[in-house]
Coordinates of C-alpha atoms in Angstrom, one line a residue:
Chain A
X29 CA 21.1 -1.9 37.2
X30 CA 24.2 -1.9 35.5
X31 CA 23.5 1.3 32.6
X32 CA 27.0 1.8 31.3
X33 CA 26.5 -2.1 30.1
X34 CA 23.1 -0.8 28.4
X35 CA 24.9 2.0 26.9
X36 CA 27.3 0.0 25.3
X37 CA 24.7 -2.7 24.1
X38 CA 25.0 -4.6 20.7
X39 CA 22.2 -3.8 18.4
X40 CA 22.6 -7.9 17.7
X41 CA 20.8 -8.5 21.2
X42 CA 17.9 -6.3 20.2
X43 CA 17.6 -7.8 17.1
X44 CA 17.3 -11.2 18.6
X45 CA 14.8 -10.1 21.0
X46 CA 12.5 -9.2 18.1
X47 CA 13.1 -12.3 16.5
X48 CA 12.1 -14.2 19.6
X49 CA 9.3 -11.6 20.4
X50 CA 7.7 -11.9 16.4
X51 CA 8.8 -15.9 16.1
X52 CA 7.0 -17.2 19.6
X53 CA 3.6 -16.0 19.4
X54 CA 3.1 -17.0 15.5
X55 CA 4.2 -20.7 16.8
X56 CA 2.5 -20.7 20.2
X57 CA -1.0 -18.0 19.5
X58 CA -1.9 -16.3 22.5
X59 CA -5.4 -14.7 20.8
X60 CA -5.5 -11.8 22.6
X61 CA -8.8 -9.6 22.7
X62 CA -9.1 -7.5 19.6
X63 CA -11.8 -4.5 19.7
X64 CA -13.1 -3.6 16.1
X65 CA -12.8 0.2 15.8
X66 CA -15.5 2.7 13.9
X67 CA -13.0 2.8 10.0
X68 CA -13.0 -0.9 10.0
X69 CA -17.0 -1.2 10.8
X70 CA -17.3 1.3 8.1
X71 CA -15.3 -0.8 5.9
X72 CA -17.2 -4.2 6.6
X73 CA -20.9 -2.0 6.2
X74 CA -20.2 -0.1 2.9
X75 CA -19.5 -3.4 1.4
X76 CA -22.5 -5.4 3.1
X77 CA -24.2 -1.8 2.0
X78 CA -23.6 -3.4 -2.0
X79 CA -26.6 -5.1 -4.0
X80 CA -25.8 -8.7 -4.0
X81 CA -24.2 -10.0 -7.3
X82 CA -23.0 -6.4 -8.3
X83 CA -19.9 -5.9 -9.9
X84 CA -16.9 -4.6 -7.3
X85 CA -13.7 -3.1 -8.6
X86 CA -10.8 -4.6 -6.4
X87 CA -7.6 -3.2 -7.6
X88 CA -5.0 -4.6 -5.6
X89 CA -1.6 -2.3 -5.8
X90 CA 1.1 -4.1 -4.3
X91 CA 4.1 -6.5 -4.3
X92 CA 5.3 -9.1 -1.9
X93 CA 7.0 -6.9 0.7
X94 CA 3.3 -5.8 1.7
X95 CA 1.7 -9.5 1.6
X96 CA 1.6 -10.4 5.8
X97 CA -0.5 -6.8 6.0
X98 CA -2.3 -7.0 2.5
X99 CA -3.6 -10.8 1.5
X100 CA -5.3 -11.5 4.6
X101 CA -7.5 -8.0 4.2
X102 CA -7.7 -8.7 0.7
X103 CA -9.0 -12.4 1.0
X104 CA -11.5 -11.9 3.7
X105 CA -12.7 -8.7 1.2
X106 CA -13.1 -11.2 -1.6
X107 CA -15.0 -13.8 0.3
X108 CA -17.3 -11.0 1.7
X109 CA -18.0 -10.3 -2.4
X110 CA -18.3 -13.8 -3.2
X111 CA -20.9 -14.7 -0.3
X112 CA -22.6 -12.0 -1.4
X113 CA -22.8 -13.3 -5.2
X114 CA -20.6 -10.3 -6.2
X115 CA -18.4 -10.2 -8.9
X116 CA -14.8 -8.7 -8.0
X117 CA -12.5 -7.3 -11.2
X118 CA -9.3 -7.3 -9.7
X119 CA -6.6 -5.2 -11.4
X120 CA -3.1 -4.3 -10.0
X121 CA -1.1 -1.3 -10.8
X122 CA 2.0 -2.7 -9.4
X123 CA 4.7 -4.5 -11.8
X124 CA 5.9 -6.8 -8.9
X125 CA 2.1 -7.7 -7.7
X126 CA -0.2 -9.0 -10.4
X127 CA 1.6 -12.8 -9.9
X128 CA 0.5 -12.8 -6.1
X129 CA -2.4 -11.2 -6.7
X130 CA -3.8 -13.8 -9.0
X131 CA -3.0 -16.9 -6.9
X132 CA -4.7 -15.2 -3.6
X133 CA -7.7 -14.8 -5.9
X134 CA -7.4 -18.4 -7.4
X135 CA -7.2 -19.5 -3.8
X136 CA -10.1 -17.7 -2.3
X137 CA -11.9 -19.1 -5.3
X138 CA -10.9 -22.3 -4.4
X139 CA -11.9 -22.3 -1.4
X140 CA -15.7 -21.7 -2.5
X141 CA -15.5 -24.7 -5.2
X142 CA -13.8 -27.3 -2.6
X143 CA -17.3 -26.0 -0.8
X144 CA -19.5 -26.8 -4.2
X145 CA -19.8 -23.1 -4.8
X146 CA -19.0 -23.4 -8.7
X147 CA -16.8 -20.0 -9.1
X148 CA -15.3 -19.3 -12.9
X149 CA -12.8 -17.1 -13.6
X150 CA -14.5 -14.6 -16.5
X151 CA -18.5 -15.1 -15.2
X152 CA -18.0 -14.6 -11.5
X153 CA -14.4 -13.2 -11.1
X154 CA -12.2 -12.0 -13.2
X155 CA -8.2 -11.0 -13.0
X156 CA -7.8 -8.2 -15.5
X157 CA -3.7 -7.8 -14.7
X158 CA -1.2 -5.3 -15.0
X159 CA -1.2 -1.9 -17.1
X160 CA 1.6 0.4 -16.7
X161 CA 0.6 4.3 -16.5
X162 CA -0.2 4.7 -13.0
X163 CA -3.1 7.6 -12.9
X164 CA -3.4 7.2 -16.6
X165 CA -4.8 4.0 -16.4
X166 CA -7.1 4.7 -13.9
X167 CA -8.9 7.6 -15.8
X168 CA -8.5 5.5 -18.9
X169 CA -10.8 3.1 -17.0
X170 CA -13.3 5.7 -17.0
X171 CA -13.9 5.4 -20.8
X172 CA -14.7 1.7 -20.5
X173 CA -12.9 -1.3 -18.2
X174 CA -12.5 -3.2 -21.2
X175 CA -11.0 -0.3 -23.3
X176 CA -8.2 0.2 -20.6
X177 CA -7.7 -3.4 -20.6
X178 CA -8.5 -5.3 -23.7
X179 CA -6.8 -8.5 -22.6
X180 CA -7.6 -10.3 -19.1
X181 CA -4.3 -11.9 -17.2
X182 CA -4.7 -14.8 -19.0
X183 CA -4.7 -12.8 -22.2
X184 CA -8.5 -13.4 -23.4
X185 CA -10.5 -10.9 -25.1
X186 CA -12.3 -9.1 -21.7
X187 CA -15.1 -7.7 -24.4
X188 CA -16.3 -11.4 -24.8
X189 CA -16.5 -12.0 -21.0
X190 CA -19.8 -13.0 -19.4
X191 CA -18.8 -10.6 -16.0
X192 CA -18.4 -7.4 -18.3
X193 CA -21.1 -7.7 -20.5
X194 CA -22.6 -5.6 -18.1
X195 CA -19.9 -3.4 -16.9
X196 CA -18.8 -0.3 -19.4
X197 CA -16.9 2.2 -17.1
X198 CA -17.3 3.0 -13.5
X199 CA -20.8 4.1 -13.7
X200 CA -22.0 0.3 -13.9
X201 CA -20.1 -0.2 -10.6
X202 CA -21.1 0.7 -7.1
X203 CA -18.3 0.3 -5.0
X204 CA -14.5 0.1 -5.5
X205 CA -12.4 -1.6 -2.8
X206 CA -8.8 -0.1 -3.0
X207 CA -6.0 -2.9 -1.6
X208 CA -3.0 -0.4 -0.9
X209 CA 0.7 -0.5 -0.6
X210 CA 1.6 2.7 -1.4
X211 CA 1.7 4.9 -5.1
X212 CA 0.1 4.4 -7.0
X213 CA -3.1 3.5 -4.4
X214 CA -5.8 4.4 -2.7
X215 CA -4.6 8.2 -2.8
X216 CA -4.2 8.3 -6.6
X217 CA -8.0 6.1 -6.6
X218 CA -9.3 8.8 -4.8
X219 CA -8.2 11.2 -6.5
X220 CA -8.5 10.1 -10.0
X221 CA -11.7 7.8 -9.6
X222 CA -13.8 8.6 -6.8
X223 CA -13.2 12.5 -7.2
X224 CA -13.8 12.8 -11.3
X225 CA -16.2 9.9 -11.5
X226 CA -18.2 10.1 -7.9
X227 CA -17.2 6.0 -7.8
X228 CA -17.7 5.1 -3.8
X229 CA -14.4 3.7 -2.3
X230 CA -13.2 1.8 0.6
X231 CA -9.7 1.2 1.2
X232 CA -7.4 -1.6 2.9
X233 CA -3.8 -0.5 3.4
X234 CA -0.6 -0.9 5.0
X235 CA -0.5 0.7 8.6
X236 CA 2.5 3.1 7.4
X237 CA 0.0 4.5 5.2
X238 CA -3.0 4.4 6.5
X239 CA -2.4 8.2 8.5
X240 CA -2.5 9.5 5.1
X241 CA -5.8 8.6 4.2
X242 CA -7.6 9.8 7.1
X243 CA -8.3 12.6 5.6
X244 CA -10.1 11.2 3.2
X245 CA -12.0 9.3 5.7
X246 CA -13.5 12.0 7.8
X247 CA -14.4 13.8 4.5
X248 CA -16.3 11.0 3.4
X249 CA -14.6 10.4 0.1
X250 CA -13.4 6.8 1.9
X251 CA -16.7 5.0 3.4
X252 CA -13.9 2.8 5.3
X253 CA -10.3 2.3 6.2
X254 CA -8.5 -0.7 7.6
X255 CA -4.9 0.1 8.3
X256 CA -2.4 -2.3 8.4
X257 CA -2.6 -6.3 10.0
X258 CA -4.5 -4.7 13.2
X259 CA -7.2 -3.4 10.6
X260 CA -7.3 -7.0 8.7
X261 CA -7.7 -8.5 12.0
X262 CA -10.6 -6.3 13.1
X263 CA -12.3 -6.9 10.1
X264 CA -11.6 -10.7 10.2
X265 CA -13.0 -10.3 13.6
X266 CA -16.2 -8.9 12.0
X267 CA -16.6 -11.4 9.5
X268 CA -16.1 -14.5 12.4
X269 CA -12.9 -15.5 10.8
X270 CA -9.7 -16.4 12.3
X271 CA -7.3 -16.2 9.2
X272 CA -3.4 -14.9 9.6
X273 CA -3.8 -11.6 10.6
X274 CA -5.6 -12.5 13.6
X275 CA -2.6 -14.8 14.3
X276 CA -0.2 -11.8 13.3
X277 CA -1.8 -10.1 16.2
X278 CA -0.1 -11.3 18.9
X279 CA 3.4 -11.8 17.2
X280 CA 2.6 -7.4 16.3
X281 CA 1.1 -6.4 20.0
X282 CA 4.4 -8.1 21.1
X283 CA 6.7 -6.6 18.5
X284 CA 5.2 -2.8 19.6
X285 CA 5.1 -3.3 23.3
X286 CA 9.1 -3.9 22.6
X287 CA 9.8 -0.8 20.4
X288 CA 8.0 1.0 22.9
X289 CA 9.9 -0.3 25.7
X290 CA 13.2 0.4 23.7
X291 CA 12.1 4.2 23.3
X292 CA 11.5 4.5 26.9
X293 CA 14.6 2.8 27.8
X294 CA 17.1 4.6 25.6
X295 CA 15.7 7.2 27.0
X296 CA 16.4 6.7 30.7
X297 CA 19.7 5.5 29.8
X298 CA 20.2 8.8 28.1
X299 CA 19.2 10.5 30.8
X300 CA 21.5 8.7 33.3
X301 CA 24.2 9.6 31.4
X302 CA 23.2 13.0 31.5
X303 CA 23.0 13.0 35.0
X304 CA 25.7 11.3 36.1
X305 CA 28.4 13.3 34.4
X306 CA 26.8 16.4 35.8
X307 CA 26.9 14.9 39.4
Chain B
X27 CA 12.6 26.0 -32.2
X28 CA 14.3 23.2 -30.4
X29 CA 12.9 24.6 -26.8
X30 CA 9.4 26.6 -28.7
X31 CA 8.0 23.1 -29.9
X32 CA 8.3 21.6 -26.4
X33 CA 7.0 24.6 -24.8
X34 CA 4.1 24.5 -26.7
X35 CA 3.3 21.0 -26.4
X36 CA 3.9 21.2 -23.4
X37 CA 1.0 24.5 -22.9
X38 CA -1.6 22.6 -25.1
X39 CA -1.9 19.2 -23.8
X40 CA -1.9 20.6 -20.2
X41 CA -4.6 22.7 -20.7
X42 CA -6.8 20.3 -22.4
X43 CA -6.0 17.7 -19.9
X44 CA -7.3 20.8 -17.4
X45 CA -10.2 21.1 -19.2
X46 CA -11.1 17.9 -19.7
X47 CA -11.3 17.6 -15.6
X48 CA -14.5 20.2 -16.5
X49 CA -15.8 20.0 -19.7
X50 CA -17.3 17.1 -21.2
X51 CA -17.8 18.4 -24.5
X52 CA -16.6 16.7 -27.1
X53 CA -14.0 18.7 -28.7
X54 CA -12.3 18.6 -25.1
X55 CA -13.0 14.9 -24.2
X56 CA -11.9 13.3 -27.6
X57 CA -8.8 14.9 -27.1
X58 CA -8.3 14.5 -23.9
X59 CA -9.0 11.0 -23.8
X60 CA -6.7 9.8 -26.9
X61 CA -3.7 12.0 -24.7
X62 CA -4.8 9.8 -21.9
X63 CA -4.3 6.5 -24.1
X64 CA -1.3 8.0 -25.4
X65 CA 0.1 8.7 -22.0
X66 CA -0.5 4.9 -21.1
X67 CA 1.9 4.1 -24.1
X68 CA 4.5 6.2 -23.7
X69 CA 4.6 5.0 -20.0
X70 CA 4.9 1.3 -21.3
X71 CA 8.2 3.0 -23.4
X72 CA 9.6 4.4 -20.7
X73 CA 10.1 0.8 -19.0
X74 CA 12.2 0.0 -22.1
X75 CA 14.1 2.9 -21.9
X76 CA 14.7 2.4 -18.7
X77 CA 15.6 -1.2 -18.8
X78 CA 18.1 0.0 -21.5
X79 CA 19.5 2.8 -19.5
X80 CA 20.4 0.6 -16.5
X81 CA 22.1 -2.1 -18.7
X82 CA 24.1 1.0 -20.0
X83 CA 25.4 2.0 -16.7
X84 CA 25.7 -1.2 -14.9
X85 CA 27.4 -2.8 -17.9
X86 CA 29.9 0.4 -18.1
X87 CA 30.6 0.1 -14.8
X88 CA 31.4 -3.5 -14.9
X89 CA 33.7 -3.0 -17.8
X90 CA 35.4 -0.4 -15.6
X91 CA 35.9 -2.6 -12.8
X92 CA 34.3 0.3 -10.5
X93 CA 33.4 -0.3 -6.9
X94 CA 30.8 -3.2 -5.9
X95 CA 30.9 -4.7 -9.6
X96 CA 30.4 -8.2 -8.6
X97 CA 26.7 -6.9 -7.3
X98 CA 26.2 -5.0 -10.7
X99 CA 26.8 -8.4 -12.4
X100 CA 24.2 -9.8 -10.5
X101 CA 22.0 -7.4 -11.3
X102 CA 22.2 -7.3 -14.7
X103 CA 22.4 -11.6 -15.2
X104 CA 19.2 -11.1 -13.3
X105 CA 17.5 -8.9 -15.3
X106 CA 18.4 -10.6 -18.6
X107 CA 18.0 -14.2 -17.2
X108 CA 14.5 -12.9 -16.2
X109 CA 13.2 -11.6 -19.3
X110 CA 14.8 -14.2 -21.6
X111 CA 12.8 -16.6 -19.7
X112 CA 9.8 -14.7 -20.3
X113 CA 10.6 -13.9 -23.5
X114 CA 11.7 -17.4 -25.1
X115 CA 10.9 -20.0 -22.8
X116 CA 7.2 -19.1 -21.5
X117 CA 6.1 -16.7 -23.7
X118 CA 2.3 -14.9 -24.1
X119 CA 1.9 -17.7 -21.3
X120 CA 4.5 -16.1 -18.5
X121 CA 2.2 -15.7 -16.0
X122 CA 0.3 -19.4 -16.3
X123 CA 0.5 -20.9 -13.0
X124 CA 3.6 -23.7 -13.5
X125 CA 5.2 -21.0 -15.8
X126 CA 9.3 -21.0 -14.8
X127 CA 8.8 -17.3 -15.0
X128 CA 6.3 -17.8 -12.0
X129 CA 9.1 -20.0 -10.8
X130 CA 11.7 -16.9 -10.6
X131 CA 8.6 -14.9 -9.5
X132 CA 7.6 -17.1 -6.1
X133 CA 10.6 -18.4 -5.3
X134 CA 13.0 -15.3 -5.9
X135 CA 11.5 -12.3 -6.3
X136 CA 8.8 -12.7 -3.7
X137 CA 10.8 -13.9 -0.7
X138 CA 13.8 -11.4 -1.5
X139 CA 10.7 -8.5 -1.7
X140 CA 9.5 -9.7 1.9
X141 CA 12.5 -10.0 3.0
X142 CA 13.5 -6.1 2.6
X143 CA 10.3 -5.0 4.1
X144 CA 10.7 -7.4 7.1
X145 CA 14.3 -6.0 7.8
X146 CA 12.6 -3.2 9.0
X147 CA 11.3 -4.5 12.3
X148 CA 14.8 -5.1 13.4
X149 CA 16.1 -1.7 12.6
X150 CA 13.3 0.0 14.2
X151 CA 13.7 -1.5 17.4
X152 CA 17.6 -0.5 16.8
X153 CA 16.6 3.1 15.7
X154 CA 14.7 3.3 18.6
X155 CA 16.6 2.5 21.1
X156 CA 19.6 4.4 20.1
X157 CA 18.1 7.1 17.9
X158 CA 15.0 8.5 19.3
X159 CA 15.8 10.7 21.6
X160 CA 13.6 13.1 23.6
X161 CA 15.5 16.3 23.9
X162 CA 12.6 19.1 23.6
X163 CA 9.3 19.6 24.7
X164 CA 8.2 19.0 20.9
X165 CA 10.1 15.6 21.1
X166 CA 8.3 14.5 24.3
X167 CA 5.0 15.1 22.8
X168 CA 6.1 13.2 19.7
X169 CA 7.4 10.5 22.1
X170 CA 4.3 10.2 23.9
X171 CA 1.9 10.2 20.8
X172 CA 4.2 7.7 19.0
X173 CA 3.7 5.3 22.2
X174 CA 0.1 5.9 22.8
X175 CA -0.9 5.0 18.5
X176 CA 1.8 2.3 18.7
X177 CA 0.3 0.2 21.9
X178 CA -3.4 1.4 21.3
X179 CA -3.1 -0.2 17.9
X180 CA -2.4 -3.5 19.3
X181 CA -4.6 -5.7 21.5
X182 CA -1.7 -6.5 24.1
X183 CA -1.5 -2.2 24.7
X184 CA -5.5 -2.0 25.5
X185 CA -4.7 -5.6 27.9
X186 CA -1.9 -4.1 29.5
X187 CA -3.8 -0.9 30.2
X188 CA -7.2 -1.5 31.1
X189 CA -6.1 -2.2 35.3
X190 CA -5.6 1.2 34.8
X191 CA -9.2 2.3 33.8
X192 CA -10.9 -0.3 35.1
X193 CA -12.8 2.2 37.8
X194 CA -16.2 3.3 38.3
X195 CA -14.7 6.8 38.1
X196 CA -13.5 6.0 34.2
X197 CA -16.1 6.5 31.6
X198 CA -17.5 3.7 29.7
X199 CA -16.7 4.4 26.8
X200 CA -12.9 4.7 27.7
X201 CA -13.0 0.9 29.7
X202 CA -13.4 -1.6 26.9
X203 CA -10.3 0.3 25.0
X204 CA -8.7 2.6 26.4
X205 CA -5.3 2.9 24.7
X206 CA -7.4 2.4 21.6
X207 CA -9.7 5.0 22.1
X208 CA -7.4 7.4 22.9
X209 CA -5.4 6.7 19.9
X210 CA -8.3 6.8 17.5
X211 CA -9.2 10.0 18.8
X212 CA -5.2 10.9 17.7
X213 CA -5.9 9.6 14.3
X214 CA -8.6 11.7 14.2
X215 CA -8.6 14.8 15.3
X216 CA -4.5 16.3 15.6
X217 CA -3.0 14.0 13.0
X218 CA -6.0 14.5 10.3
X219 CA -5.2 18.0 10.6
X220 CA -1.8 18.3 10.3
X221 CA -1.9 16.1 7.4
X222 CA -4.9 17.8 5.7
X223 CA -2.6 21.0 6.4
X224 CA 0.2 19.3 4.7
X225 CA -2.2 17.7 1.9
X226 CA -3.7 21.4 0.9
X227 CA -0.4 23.0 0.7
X228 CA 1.2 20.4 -1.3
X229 CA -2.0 20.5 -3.4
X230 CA -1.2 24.0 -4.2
X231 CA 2.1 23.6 -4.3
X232 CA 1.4 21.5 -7.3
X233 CA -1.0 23.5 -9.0
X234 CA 0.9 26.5 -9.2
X235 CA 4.1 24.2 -11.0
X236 CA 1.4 22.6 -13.1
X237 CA 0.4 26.4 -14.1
X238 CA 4.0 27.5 -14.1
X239 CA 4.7 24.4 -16.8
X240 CA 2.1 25.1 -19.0
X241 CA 2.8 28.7 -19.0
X242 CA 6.0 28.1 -20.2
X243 CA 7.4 29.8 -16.8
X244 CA 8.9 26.7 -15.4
X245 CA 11.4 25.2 -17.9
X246 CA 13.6 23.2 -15.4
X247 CA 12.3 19.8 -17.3
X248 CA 13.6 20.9 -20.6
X249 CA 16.8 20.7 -19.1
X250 CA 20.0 22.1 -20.2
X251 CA 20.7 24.0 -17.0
X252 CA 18.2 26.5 -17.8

């Protein structure tokens, strides 16, 4: 093999090889095997685990650079609420999000009345929007959801809603299912919410984060964890769904397989180099 | 007077806020929870401070011809083209679906958001190829952890490495997913403790600058050099 030519390789060709390597399985699917591990079961269970028709706080925190890892976790969460008759009060902390964040829900909810499943936005859903303040706004929310936000997305008076005539603060809610990009997230829910106010949490997140909250998940303050598009996958798995991260799968076993292989290989050629100008 | 005041703002509303973590009595909570509204607002202020700050600069350093103007031009027409339109075009409607703000939103914004996080892929595989390099005995076992999470993550790592485990001598447990197991048992047991390490002393780490604020012993955010 001819190393010096490795040595002197142009980043271009690597980057061209991950375009190829992400591109060809998202066109042509492979559908490799996926194994669903114990923090996505958990994840799947404590939300089974809720009384049907409950109220679930989703806040989703996060913008578009996070969508391929966060809207296909997010939709299969809100479709597991919605065939369960729950009702899922979606907030998002994130300037840049609350746009996506209402059309995934609108779509999901779509999806059920394209079925004849008569879904309305205020009775069986609701989109409160953005608040700035970060961890303010979270404890704020434990004085009353509608006090923290006195006007829905679509700027309607959220004390008039049907969904919160029976919601006043966390207390009327069993479970809150924290959609993650980063801060303000799940960290800042547990540590705000589910530590002040005992609230139960579960949290999707992107795989860069999703070491951080292990902690959390082995001291039971998280009942689950899926990390990343190989955690939405699992859990699409679970739920018998083949949505995008499933088809993300291959395109990401692909894309890691290659950054592994370029680890080991600048490697070796390092240590030919090393080598050969001893010798 | 100009520092005292501060200071003992400052010392009161961080100890009710400390307080109000414990005691839910009223003449601790009804404070507490009007500073936590009022924290909320002056949050919302600091965006228009801040969107005041950066016109300052960028449009100083346009008038100065500085280096990379062009960009700054951009940024700014962008930032005022953006909130006009939400301002006087769509109005308390700007996030209706068919809005033209929801127009910038989905077809600027968005794809030019994804775009930056997707850049990443590429320069990971650069990074790694030319950058991670396994020099020490520490860096091996980084190296090797790094590999193990990063193909036991993915379906194609447990594919490619259960020929491997696929013997009567291999426990069960470890067959189905091995790569996956073995990473899991990563996640769990050396990486959760680092990190818990790493969360309790930053924990602390904060608490004792929270208690050196609001005893008036740390003054750095006063400024003035101090």
């Amino acid at each position: 093999m001819n190393w010096r030519s490795l040595e002197k390789l142009d980043r271009r060709w690597l980057f061209l090889a991950m375009a190829l390597l992400v591109a060809g399985p998202l066109l042509w699917p492979v559908g490799l095997p996926i194994v669903v591990s114990s923090p996505v079961q958990r994840f799947h269970d404590a939300i089974a685990a809720v009384p049907d028709g409950s109220p679930v706080l989703v806040p989703c925190d996060f913008d578009p650079g996070s969508r391929p890892e966060l809207i296909p976790m997010m939709k299969t969460v809100l479709r597991q609420l919605f065939d369960k008759k729950c009702r899922p009060i979606v907030t998002c902390l994130w300037p840049g999000g609350p746009a996506l964040v209402d059309q995934t829900l609108e779509s999901v909810a779509d999806e059920y009345r394209a079925r004849g499943v008569p879904l309305e936005s205020g009775v069986d859903y609701l989109d409160l929007g953005y608040k700035s303040g970060n961890e303010a706004v979270m404890v704020l929310m434990g004085q009353g959801i509608a006090r923290a936000f006195p006007r829905d997305l679509r700027g309607r008076e959220t004390r008039s809603l049907p969904i919160l005539r029976d919601v006043g603060d966390y207390s009327s809610i069993p479970l809150l299912v924290s959609i993650s990009g980063g801060y303000p997230g799940t960290k800042e829910w547990v540590q705000q919410v589910n530590a002040r106010f005992h609230l139960p949490m579960v949290s999707g997140c992107t795989a860069v984060s999703a070491p951080e909250y292990y902690p959390y998940l082995q001291s039971g303050q998280l009942r689950g964890l899926l990390g990343g598009m190989a955690g939405a996958a699992e859990y699409e798995k679970l739920r018998g769904e083949k949505g995008s991260a499933t088809r993300g799968m291959d395109a990401q076993s692909l894309a890691h397989v290659f950054i592994a292989l370029c680890i080991v290989l600048g490697n070796v050629v390092q240590w030919r180099r090393g080598t050969g100008g001893r010798s | 007077m100009k520092r005292e005041i501060p200071l003992f703002l400052t010392a009161v509303i961080g100890a009710v806020m400390v307080l109000g973590f414990f005691m839910p009595h009223p003449w601790i909570s009804v404070p507490a929870d009007f500073l936590q509204q009022s924290a909320v607002i002056v949050v919302a202020f600091g965006y228009v401070l801040g969107g005041a700050n950066l016109l300052r600069v960028h449009l100083e350093a346009i008038s100065r011809r500085e280096r990379d103007w062009p960009y700054r031009i951009v940024l700014v027409a962008g930032l005022l083209g953006t909130v006009s339109v939400g301002l006087f075009v769509d109005g308390p409607g700007f996030q209706a679906q068919g809005a033209r703000t929801m127009w910038i939103y989905n077809n600027i914004y968005a794809p030019m958001n994804a775009t930056m996080f997707s850049l990443l892929a590429f320069f990971i595989a650069s990074a790694a190829f030319r950058a991670f390099r396994i020099r020490t005995i520490e860096a091996g076992l980084l190296a090797v952890a790094a590999l193990v999470v990063m193909l036991g993550r993915v379906p194609l790592g447990d594919f490619l490495a259960r020929p491997l485990t696929d013997h009567a001598w291999v426990p069960a447990w470890l067959r189905e997913a091995p790569l996956g197991t073995i990473q899991q048992w990563i996640m769990d047991v050396p990486q959760n403790a680092a990190k818990r390490a790493i969360l309790i002393g930053a924990a602390m780490g904060v608490m004792a600058t929270g208690l050196r604020v609001i005893l008036g012993i740390e003054r750095a955010y006063l400024g003035g050099g101090e």
